[in-house]
Tab-separated table of C-alpha atoms in Angstrom:
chain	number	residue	atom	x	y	z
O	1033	UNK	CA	0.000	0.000	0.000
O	1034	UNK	CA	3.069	2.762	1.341
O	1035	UNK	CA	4.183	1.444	-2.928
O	1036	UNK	CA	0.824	3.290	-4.280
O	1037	UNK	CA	0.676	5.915	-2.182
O	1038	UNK	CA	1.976	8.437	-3.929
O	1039	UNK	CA	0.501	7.628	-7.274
O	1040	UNK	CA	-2.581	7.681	-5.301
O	1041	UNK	CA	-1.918	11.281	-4.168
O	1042	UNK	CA	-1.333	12.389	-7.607
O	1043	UNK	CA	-4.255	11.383	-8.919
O	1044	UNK	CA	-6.398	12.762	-6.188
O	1045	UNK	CA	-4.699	16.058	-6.801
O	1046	UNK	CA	-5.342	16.094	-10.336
O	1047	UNK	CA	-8.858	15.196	-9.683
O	1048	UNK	CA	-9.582	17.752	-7.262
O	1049	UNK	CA	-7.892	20.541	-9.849
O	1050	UNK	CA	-10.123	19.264	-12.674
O	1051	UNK	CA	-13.145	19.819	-10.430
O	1052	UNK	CA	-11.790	22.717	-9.269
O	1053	UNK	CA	-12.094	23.809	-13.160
O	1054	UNK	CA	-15.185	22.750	-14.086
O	1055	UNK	CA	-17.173	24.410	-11.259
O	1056	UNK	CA	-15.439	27.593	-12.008
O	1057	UNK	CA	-16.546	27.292	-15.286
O	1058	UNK	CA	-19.644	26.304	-14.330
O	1059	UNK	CA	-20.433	29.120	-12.356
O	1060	UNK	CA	-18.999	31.978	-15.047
O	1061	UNK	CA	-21.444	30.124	-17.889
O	1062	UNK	CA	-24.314	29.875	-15.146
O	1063	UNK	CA	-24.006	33.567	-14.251
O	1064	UNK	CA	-23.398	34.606	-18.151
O	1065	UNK	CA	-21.187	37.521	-17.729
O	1066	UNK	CA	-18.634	36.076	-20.233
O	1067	UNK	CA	-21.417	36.704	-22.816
O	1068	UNK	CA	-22.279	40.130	-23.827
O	1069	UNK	CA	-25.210	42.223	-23.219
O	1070	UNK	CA	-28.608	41.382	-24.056
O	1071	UNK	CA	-27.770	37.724	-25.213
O	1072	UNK	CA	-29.950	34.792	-24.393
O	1073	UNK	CA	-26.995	32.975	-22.731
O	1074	UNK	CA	-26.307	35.564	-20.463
O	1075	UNK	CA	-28.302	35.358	-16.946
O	1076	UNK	CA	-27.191	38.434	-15.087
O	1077	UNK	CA	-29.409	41.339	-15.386
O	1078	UNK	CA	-28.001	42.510	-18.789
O	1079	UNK	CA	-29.099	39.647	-20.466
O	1080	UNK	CA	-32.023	38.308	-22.198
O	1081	UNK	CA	-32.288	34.522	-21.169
O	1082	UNK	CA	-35.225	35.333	-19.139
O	1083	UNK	CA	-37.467	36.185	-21.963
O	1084	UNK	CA	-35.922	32.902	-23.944
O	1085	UNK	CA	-36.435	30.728	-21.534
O	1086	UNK	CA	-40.149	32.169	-20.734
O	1087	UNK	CA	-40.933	31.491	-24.624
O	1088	UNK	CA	-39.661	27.665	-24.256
O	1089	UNK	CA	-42.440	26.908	-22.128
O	1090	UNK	CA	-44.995	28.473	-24.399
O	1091	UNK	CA	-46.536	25.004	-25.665
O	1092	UNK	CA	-46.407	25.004	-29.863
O	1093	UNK	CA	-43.749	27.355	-30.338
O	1094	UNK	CA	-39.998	26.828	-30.793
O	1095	UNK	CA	-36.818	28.882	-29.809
O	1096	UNK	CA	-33.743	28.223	-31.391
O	1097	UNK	CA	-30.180	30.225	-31.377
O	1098	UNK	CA	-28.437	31.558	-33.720
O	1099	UNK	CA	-24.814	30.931	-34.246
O	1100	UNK	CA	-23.968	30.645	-37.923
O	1101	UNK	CA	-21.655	33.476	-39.721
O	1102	UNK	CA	-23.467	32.790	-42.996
O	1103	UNK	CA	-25.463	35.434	-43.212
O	1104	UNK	CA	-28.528	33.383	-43.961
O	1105	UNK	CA	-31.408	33.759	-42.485
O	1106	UNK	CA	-33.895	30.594	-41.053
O	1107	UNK	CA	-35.964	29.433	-44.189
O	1108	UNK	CA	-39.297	27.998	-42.057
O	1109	UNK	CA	-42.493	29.831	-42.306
O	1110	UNK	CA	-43.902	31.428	-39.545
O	1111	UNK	CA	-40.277	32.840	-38.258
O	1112	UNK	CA	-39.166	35.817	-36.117
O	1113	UNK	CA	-35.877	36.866	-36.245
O	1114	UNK	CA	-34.998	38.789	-33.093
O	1115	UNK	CA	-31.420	41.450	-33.711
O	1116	UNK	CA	-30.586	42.492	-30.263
O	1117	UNK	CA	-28.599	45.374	-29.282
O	1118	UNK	CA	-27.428	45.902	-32.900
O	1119	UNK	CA	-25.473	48.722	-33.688
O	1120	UNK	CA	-26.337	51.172	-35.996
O	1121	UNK	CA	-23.337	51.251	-38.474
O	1122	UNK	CA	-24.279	47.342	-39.125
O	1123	UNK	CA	-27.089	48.610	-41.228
O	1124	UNK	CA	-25.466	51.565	-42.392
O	1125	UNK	CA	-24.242	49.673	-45.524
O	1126	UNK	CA	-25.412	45.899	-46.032
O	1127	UNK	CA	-23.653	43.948	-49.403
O	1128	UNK	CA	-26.245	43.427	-51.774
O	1129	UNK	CA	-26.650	39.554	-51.296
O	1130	UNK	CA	-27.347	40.358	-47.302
O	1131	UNK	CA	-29.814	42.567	-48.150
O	1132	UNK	CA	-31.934	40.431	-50.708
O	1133	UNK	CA	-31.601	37.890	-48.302
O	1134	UNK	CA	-33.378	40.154	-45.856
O	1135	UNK	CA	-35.662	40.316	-48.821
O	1136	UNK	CA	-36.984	37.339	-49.348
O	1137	UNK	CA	-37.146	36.621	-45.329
O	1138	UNK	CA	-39.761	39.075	-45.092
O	1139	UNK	CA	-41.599	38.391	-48.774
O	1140	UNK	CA	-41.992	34.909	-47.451
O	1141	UNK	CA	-44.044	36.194	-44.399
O	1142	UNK	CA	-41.251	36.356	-41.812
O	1143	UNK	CA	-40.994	39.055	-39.314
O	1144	UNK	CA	-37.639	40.575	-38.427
O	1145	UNK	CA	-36.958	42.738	-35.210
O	1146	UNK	CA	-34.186	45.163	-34.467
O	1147	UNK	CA	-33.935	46.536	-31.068
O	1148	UNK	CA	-30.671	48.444	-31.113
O	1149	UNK	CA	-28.082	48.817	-28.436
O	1150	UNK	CA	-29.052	51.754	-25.724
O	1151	UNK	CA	-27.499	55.236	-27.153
O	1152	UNK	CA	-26.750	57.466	-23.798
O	1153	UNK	CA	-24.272	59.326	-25.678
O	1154	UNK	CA	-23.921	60.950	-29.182
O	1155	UNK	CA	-22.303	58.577	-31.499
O	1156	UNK	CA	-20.453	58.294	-34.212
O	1157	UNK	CA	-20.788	56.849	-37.567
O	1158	UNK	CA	-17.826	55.638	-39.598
O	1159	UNK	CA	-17.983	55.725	-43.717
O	1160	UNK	CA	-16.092	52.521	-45.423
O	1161	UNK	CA	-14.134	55.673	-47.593
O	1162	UNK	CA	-12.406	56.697	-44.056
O	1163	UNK	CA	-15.345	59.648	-43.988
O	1164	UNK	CA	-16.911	60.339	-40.329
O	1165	UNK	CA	-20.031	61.736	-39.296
O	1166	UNK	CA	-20.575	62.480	-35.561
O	1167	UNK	CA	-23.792	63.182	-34.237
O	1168	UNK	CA	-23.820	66.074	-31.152
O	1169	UNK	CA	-27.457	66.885	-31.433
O	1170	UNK	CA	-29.451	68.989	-29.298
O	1171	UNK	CA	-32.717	68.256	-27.836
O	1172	UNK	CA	-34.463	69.665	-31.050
O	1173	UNK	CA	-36.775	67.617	-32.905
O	1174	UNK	CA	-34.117	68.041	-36.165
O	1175	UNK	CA	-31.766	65.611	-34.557
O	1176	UNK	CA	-30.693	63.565	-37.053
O	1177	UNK	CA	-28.002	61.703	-39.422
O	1178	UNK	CA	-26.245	63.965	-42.034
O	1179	UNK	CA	-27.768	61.791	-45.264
O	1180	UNK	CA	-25.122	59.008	-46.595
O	1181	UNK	CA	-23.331	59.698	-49.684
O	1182	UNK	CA	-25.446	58.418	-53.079
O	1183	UNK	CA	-25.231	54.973	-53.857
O	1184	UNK	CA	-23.113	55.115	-56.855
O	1185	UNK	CA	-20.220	56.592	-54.681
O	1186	UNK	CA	-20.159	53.295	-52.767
O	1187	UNK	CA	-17.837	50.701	-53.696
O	1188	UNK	CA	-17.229	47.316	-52.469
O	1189	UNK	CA	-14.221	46.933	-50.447
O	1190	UNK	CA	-12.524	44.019	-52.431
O	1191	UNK	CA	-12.657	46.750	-55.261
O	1192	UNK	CA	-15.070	45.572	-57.816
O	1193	UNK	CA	-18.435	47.296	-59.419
O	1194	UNK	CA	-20.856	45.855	-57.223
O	1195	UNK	CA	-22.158	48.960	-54.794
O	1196	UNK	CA	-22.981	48.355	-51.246
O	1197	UNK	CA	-26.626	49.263	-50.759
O	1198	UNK	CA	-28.200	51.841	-47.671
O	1199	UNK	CA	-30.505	50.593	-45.583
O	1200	UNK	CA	-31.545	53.762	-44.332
O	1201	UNK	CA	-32.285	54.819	-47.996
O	1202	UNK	CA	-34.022	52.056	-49.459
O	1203	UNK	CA	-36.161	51.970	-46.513
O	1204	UNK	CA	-36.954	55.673	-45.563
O	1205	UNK	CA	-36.003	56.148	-42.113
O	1206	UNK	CA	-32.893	57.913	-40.565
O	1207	UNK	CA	-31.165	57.463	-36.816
O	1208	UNK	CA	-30.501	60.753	-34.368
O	1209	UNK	CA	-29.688	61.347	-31.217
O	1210	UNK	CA	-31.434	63.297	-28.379
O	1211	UNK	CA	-29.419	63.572	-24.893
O	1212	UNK	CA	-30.037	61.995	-22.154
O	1213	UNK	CA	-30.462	63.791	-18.715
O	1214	UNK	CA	-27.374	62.938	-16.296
O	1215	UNK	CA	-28.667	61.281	-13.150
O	1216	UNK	CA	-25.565	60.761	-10.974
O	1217	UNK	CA	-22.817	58.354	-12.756
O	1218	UNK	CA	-25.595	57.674	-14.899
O	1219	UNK	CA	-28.274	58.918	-17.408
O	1220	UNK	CA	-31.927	59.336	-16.623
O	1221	UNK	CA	-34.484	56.974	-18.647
O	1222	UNK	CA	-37.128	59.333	-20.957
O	1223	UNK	CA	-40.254	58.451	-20.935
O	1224	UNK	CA	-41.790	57.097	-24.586
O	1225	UNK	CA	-45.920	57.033	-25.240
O	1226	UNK	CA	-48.183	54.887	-27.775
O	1227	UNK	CA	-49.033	56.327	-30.541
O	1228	UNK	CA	-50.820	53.658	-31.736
O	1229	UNK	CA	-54.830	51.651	-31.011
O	1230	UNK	CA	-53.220	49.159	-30.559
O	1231	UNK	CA	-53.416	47.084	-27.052
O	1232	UNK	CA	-49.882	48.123	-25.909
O	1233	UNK	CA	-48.425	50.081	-22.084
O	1234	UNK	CA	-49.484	53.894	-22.566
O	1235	UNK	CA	-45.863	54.776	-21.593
O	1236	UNK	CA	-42.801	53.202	-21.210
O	1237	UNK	CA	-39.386	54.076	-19.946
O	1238	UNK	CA	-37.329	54.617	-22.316
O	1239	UNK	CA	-32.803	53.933	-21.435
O	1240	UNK	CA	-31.553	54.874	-25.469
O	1241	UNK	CA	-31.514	58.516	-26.281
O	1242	UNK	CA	-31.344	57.174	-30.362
O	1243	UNK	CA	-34.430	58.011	-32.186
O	1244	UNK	CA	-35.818	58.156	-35.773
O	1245	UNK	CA	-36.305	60.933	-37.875
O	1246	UNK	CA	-37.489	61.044	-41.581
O	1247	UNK	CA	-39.327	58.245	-41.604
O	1248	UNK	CA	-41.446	57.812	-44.995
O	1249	UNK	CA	-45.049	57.186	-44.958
O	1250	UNK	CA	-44.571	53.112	-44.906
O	1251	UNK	CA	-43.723	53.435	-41.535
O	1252	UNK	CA	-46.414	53.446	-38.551
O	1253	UNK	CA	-44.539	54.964	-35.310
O	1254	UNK	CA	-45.401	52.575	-32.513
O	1255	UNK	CA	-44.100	54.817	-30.015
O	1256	UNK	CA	-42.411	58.327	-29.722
O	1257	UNK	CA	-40.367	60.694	-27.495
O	1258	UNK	CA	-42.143	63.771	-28.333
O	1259	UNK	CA	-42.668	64.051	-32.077
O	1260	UNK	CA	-39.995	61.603	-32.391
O	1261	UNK	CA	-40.094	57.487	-33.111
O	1262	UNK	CA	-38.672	55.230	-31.036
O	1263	UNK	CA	-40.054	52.291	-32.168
O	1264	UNK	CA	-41.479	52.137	-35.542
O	1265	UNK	CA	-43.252	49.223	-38.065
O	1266	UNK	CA	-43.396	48.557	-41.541
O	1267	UNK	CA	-45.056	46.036	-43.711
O	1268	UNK	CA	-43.196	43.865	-46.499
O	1269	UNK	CA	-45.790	42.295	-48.148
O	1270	UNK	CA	-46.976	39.456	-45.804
O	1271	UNK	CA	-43.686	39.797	-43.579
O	1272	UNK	CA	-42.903	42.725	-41.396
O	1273	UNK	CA	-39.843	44.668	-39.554
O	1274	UNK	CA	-39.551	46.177	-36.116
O	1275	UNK	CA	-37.305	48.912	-35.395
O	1276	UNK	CA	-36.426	49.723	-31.627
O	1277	UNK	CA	-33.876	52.436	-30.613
O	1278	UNK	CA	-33.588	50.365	-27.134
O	1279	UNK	CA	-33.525	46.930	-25.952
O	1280	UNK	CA	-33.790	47.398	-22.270
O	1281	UNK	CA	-37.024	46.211	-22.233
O	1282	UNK	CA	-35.967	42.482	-23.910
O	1283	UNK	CA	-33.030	42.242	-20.811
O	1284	UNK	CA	-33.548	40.082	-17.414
O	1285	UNK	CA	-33.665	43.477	-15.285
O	1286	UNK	CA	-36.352	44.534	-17.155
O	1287	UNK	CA	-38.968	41.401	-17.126
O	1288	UNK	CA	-38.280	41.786	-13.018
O	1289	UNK	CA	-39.069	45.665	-12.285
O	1290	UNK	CA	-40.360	46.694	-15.548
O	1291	UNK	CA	-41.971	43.792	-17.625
O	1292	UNK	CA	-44.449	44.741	-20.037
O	1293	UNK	CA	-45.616	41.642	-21.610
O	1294	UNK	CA	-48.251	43.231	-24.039
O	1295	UNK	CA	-45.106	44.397	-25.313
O	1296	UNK	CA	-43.510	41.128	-25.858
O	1297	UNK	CA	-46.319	39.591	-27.407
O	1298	UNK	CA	-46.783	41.812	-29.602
O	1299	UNK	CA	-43.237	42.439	-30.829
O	1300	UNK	CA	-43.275	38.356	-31.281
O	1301	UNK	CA	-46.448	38.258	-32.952
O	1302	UNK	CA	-48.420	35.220	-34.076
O	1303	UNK	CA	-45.313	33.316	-35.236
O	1304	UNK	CA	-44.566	29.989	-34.208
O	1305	UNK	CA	-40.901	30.150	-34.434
O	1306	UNK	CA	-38.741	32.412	-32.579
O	1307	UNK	CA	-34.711	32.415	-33.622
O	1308	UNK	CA	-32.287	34.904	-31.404
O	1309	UNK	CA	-29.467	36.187	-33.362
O	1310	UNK	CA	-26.319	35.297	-31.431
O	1311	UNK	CA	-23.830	35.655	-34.133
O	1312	UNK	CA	-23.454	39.783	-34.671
O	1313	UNK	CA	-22.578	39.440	-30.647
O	1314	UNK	CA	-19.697	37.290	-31.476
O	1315	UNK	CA	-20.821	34.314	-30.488
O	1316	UNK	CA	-19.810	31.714	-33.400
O	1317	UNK	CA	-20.413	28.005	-33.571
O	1318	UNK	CA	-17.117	26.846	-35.151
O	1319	UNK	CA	-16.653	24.038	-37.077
O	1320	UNK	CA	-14.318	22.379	-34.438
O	1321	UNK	CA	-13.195	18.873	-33.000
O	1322	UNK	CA	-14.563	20.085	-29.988
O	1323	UNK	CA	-18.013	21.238	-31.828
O	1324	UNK	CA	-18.582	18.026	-33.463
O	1325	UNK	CA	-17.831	16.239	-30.172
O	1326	UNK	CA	-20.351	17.745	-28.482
O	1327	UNK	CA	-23.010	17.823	-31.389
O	1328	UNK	CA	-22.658	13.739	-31.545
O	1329	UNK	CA	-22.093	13.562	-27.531
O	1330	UNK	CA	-18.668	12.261	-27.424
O	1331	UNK	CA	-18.186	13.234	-23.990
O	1332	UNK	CA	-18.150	9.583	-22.828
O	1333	UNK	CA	-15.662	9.196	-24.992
O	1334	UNK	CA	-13.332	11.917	-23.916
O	1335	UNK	CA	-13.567	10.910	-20.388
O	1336	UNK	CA	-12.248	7.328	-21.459
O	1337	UNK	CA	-9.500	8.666	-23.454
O	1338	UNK	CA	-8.609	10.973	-19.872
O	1339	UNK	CA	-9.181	7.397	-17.973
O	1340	UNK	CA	-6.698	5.170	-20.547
O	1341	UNK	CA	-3.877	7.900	-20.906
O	1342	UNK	CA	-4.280	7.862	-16.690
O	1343	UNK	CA	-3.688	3.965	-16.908
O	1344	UNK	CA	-0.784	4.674	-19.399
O	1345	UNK	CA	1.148	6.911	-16.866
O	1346	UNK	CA	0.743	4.141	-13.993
O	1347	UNK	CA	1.803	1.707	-16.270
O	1348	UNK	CA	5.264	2.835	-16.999
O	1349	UNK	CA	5.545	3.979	-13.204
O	1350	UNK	CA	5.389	1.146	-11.344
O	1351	UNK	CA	3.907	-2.514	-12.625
O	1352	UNK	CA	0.876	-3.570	-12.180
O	1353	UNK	CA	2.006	-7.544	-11.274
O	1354	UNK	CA	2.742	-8.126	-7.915
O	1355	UNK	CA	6.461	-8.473	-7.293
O	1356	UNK	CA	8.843	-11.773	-6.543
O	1357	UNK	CA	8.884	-12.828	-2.912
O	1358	UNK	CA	12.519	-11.818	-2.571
O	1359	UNK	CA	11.767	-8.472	-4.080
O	1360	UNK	CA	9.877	-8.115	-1.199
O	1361	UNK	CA	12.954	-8.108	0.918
O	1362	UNK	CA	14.405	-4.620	2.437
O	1363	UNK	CA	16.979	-3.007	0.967
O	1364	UNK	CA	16.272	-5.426	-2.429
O	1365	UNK	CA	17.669	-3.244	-5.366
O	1366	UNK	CA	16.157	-4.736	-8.660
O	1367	UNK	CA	18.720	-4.822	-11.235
O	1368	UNK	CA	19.421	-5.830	-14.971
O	1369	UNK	CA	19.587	-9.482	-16.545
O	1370	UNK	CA	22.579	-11.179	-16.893
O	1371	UNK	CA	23.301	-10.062	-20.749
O	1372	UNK	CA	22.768	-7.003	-19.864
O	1373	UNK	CA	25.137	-6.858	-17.078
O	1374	UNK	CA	27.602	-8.787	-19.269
O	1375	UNK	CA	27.760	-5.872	-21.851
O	1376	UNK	CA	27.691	-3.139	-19.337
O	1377	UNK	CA	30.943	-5.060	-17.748
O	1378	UNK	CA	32.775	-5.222	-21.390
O	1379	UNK	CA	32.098	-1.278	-21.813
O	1380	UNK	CA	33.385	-0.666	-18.467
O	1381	UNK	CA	36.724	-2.947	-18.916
O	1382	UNK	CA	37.882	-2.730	-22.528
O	1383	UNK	CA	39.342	-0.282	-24.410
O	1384	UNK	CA	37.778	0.219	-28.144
O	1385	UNK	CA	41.322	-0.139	-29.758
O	1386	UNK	CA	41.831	-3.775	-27.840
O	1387	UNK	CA	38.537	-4.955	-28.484
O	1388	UNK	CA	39.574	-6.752	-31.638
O	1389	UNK	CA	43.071	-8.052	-30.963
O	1390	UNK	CA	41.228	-9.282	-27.063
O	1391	UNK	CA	38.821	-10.948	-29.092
O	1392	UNK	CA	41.152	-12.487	-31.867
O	1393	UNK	CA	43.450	-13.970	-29.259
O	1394	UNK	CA	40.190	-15.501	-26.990
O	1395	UNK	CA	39.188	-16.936	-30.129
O	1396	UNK	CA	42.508	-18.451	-31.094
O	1397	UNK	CA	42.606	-20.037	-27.456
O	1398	UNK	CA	39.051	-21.727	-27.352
O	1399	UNK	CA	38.859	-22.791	-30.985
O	1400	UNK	CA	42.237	-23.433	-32.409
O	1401	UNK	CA	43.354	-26.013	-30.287
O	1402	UNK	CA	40.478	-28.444	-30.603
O	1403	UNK	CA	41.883	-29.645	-33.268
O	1404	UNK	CA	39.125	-29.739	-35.917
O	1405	UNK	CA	40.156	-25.622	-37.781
O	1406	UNK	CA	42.178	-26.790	-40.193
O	1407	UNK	CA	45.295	-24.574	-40.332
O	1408	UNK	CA	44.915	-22.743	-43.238
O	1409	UNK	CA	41.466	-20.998	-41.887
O	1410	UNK	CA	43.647	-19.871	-39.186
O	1411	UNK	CA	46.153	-18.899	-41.240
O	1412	UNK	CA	43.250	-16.937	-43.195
O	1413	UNK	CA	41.902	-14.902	-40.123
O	1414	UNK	CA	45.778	-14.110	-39.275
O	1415	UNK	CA	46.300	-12.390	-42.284
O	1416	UNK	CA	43.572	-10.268	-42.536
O	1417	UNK	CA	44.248	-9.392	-38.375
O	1418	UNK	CA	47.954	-8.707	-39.102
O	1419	UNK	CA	46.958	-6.155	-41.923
O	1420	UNK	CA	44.732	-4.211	-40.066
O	1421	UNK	CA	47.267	-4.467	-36.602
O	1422	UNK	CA	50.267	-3.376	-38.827
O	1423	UNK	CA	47.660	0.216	-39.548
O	1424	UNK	CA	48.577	2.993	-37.638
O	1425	UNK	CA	45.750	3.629	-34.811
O	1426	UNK	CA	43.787	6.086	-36.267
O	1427	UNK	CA	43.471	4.478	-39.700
O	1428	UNK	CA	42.234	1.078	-38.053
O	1429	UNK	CA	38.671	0.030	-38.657
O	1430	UNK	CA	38.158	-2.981	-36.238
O	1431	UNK	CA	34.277	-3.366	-37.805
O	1432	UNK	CA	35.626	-3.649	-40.813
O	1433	UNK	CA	38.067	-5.941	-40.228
O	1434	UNK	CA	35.983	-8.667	-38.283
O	1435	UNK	CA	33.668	-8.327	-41.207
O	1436	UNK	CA	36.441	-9.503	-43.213
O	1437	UNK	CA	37.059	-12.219	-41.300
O	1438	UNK	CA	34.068	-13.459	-41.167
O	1439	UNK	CA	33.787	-13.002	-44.995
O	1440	UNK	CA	36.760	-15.561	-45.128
O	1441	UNK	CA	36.339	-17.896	-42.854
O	1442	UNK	CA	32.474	-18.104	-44.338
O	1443	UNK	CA	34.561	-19.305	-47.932
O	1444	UNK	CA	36.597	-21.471	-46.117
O	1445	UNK	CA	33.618	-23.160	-44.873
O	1446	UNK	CA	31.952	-23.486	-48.219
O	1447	UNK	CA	35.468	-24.408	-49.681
O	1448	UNK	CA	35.604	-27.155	-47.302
């Protein structure tokens, strides 16, 4: 038992690390603050895995993430696509296959929301040419973006014809900025008001100082701050798309001191499938060993690979057969076999310069006189170990000359 001891030791150490790892984990996922704001992993209050988990246990509808960096959007019927905390310069410009995609997503009867992430400052919009255009609007109801450059003066990036197409002028609405009142280390919500019939909160509290301006005639402002949209809908044939300067009232803090589920349903709709974008957040399903192991639940199998390469290292340090009774003795030293020994004594003893003259002369002693070598093999070998003893030291090659040797007394014994 005192033999296993330490191996024993060692392993319970490594154990106790590796669970040490796996609740720390654990606990980061669980909490969800290594996810950013307002996605459905995250838990804290800045996320938005309260309102995905509430719609898993609505019966007949089904929630699904978002991972893939395709740029594709889900092709069943009956789909809302929910953009969380998007930024605004992600629509400033969209490549012309991303926005037919869009396209066809809401021709097909789809509807898409865009809740965008909360403004309390003026931002800053950045032109693909290197132009800028900062915002520092007042609390006028002119707030708004200086209008993008036509579309002909926008080139792709890799440098060919095709022109990278404005959201924000093929579908008649522009983004401004109205401050926010400072309330401490922080900014003061505003509050927004229904403009609409339609069963929705008369007011809401509003955390984004972004608002629309502009908007053409397609668009129905759901609700305002002042004579300004904060939210606003527009119909694409049987599909639709929902514009939100905030998304405060998606996150986990909200649907605990200011849930508005009339809201929710609404912004959801009648659709039966509900898909949360995870992928503009960063959060990418790679194609991976580690992916496809946990898509086809090789986890069993990782913990036997663990398990064998754990055998593997007890294996080669110590054995696992019991030892010899007289290994059992104290102060019992196991050694090396005999051969072994045998050659380690021969290194130790003879010179490599006298290993071939020690070994002709043992030879001449045990086999010569029995007789039965006639004397002109012997005669043979001394030849060829007189030539190579008459070299001077360094120009001896005792390998070579007992191959020689061998070579002749081998004809010899086919001669004979």
């Amino acid at each position: 038992m005192k033999k296993f001891f330490p191996i024993i030791v060692l392993f319970g150490c490594v154990a106790v690390f590796a669970f040490g790892v796996v609740e720390l984990f654990e606990l980061r996922f669980e909490h969800g603050d290594v996810y950013p704001p307002y996605s459905s992993l995250r838990a804290d209050p800045l996320g938005a895995m309260a309102f995905y988990e509430s719609l898993e246990k609505i019966p007949g509808v089904g929630v699904s993430r978002d991972f893939s960096a395709n740029n594709q959007l889900p092709d069943a019927p009956q789909t809302v696509y929910l953009h969380l905390a998007g930024e605004p310069r992600e629509f400033e410009w969209l490549a012309p296959d991303l926005f037919q995609e869009i396209k066809d997503f809401l021709i097909r009867g789809n509807r898409l929301v865009i809740t965008f992430f909360p403004q309390t400052e003026s931002y800053r919009f950045y032109y693909r040419d290197g132009e800028t255009n900062s915002i520092n609007s007042s609390e006028t109801n002119s707030a708004k973006m200086t209008p993008p450059k036509p579309l002909k003066d926008r080139k792709k990036i890799s440098g060919d014809d095709e022109q990278w197409i404005s959201l924000e002028e093929e579908w008649d609405f522009h983004a401004g900025f109205k401050k926010l009142l400072p309330d401490g280390d922080s900014y003061a919500p505003v509050r927004v008001f229904n403009r609409t019939d339609l069963p929705l909160p008369r007011a809401l509290d509003w955390h984004s100082g972004m608002i629309f301006t502009n908007c053409g005639s397609a668009w129905k402002t759901v609700y305002a701050r002042g004579t300004n949209a904060v939210v606003i809908e527009r119909k694409f044939g049987k599909g639709s798309v929902v514009l939100a300067t905030d998304s405060y009232f998606i996150s986990n803090e909200a649907m605990e001191k200011d849930r508005h589920p009339e809201l929710l349903a609404w912004l959801i709709g009648g659709n039966k499938n509900i898909v949360f974008d995870e992928a503009h957040l960063g959060i990418v399903e790679t194609g991976g060993v580690a992916t496809l192991m946990r898509k086809y639940r090789l986890h069993a199998l990782v913990g036997a690979l663990i398990l064998l390469g754990g055998l593997f290292i007890w294996k080669n340090s110590t054995s696992l057969v019991p030892p010899h009774a007289e290994e059992r003795r104290e102060g019992f030293v196991a050694g090396k076999d005999a051969q072994a020994g045998f050659v380690n004594l021969l290194r130790r003893s003879l010179a490599p310069r006298d290993l071939l003259a020690i070994c002709f002369a043992e030879w001449k002693k045990t086999v010569a006189p029995v007789g039965k070598i006639p004397p002109k093999r012997i005669q043979e070998a001394e030849t060829v170990f007189n030539s190579e003893n008459a070299l001077p030291q360094k120009s001896r090659d005792p390998i070579g000359a007992y191959r020689k040797i061998s070579e002749k007394l081998g004809t010899l014994n086919r001669k004979l």
